[in-house]
Tab-separated table of C-alpha atoms in Angstrom:
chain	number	residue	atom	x	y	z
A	1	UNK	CA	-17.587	-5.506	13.343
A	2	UNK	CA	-14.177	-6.607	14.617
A	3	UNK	CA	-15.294	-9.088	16.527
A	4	UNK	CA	-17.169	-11.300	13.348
A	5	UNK	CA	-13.863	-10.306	11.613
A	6	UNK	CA	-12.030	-12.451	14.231
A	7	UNK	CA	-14.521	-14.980	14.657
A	8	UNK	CA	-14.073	-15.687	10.558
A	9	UNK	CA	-9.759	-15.369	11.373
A	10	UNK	CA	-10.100	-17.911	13.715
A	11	UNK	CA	-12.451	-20.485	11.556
A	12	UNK	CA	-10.176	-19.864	8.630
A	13	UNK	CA	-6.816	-19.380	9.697
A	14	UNK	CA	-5.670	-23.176	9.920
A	15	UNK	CA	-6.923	-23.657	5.831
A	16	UNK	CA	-4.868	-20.787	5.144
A	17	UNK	CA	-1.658	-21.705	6.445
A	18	UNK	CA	-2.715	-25.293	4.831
A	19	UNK	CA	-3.027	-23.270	1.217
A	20	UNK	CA	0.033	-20.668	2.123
A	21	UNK	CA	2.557	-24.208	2.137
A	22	UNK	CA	0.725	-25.465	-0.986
A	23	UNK	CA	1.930	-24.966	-4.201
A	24	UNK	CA	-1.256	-23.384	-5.341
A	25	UNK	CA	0.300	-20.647	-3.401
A	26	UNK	CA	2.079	-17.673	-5.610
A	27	UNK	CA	2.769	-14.868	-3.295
A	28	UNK	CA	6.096	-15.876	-1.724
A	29	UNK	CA	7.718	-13.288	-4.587
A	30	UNK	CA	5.802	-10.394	-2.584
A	31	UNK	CA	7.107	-10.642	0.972
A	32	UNK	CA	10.789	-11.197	-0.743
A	33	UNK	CA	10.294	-7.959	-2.567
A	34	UNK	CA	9.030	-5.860	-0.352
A	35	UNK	CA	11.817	-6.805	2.071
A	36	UNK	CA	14.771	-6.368	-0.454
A	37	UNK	CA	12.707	-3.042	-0.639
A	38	UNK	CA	12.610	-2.142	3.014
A	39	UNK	CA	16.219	-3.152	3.610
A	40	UNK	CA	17.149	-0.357	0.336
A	41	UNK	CA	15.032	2.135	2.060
A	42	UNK	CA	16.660	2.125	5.717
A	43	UNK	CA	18.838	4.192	4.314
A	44	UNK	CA	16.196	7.007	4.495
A	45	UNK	CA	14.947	8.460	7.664
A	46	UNK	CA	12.724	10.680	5.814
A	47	UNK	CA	12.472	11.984	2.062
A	48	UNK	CA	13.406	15.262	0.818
A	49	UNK	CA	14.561	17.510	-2.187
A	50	UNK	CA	17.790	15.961	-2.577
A	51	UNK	CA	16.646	12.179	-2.582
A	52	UNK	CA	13.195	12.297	-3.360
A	53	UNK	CA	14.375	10.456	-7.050
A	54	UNK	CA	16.181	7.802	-5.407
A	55	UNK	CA	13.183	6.768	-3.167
A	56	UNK	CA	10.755	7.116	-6.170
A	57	UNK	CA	13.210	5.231	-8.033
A	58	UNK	CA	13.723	2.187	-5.562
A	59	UNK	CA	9.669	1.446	-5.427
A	60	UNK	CA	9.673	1.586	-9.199
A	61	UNK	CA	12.278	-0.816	-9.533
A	62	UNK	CA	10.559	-3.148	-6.802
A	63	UNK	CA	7.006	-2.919	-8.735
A	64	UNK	CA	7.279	-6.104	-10.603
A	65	UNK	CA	6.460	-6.407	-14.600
A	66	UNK	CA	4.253	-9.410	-13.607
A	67	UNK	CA	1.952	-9.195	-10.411
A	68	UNK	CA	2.617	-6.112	-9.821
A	69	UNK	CA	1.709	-3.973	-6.747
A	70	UNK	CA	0.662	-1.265	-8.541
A	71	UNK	CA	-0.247	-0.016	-12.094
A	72	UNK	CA	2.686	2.229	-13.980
A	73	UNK	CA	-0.126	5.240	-13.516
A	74	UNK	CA	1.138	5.721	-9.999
A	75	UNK	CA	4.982	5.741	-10.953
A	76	UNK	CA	3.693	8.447	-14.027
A	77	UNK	CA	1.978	10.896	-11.283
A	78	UNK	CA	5.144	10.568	-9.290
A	79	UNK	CA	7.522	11.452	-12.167
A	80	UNK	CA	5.133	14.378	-13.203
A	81	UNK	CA	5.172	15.967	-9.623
A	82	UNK	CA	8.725	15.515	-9.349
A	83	UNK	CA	9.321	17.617	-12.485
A	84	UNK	CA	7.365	20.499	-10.863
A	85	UNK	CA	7.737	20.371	-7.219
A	86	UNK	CA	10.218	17.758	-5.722
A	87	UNK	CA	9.274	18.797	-1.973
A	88	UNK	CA	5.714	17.863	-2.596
A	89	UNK	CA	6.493	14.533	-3.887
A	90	UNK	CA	8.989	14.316	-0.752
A	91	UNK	CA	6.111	15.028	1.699
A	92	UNK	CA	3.929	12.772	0.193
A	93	UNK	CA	5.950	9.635	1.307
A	94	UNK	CA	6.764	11.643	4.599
A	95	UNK	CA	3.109	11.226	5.309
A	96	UNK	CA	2.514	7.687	3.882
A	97	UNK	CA	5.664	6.601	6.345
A	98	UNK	CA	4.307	8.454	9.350
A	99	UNK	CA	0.672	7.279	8.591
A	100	UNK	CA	-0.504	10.208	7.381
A	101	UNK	CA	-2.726	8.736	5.075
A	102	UNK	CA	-5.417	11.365	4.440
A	103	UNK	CA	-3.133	13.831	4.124
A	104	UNK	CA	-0.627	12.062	1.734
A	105	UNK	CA	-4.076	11.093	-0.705
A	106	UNK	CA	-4.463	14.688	-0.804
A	107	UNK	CA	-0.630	15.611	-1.153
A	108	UNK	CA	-1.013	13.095	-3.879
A	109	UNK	CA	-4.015	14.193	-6.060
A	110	UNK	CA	-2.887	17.861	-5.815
A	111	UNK	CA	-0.311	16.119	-8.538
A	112	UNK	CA	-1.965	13.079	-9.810
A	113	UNK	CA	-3.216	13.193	-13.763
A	114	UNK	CA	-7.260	14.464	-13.832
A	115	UNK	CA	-6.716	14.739	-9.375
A	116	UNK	CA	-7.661	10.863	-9.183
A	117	UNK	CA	-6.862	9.076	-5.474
A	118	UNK	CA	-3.978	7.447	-4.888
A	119	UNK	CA	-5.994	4.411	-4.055
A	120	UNK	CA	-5.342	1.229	-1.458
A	121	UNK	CA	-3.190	-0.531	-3.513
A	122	UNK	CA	-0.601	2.323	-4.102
A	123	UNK	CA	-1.157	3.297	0.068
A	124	UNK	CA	-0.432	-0.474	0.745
A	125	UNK	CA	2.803	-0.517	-1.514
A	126	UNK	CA	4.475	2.567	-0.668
A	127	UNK	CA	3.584	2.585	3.187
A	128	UNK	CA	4.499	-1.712	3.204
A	129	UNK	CA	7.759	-0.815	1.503
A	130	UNK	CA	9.356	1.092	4.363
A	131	UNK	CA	7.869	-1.875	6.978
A	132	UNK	CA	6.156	-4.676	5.164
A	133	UNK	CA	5.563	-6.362	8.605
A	134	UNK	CA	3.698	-3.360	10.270
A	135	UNK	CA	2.226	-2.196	7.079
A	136	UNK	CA	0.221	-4.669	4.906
A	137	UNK	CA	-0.568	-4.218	1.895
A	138	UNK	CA	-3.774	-3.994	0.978
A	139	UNK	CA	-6.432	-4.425	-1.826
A	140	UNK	CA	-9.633	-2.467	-1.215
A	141	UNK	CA	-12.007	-4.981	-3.177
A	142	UNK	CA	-10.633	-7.342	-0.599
A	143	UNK	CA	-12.239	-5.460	2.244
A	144	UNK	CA	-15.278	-5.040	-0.096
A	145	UNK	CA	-15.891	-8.697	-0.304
A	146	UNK	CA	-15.213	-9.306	3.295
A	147	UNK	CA	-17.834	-6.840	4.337
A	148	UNK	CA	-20.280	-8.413	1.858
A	149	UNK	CA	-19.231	-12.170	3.261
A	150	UNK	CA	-20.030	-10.959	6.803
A	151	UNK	CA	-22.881	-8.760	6.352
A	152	UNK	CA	-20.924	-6.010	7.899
A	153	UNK	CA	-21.261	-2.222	7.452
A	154	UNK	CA	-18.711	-0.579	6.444
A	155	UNK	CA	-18.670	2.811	4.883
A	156	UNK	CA	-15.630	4.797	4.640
A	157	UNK	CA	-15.487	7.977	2.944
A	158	UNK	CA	-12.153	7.195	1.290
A	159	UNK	CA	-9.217	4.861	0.736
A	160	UNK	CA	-6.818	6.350	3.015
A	161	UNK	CA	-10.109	5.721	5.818
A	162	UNK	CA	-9.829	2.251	5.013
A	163	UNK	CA	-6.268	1.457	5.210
A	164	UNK	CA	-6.163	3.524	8.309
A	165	UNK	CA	-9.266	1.699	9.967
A	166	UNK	CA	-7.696	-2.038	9.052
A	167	UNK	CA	-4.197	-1.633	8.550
């Protein structure tokens, strides 16, 4: 599979880096954000009780009001498992930083409203806001279409599968 993923890279890269210097390109505002993010976060070797709310607090002023990373749902789940257990909340970006990702979509839903996932894009933003250069972010409808586009098979049994698997 990896290998018709870099055989498309290679036919398309030069077009992209054509339309990424265009001015049909909009994304700049992304890379500057997450890096003004990053740079806030190096403070923080790792989350815990005491600054749990200032971490939370950083990505939700980063999320932009227009093309934002993720929806305001995410930033509600946080908020309600801070109120009841701020260590939880605290290991959950633990494990998103260290790549835990199966285990912080579980930390996650334990606290989420009706258990839902915490889904690619909120993986993408909160793992590519402590290293937006390692960590992509990362849309899974992306991956969907590029599997259909190349005929590929792809099954994954969740999100955190799929970030882990291309990211």
């Amino acid at each position: 599979m990896l290998e018709k993923i870099q055989k498309l890279f290679d036919e398309k890269i030069d077009d992209y880096i054509k339309w990424q210097k265009s001015s049909e390109w909009d994304e700049a505002y992304k890379w500057d954000i997450l890096a003004e993010l990053s740079s806030a976060l190096e403070q923080y070797n790792s989350a815990n009780a005491q600054n749990i709310n200032d971490i939370i607090s950083l990505y939700q002023k980063h999320n932009p009001q227009s093309g934002q990373f993720v929806r305001f749902t995410y930033f509600s789940d946080l908020e309600e498992g801070l109120k009841s257990n701020t260590e939880l909340v605290a290991d959950f970006i633990n494990k998103i930083w260290t790549r835990e990702y199966e285990r912080a979509n579980e930390i996650y839903t334990s606290f989420s409203y009706n258990k839902r996932s915490l889904g690619t894009p909120g993986m993408g933003y909160f793992s590519a806001g402590k290293d937006p250069v390692g960590r992509p972010l990362f849309r899974g409808e992306f991956l969907d279409g590029l599997t259909t586009t190349l005929d590929l098979q792809a099954e994954f049994t969740s999100n955190s599968d799929k970030y882990r698997y291309y990211c």
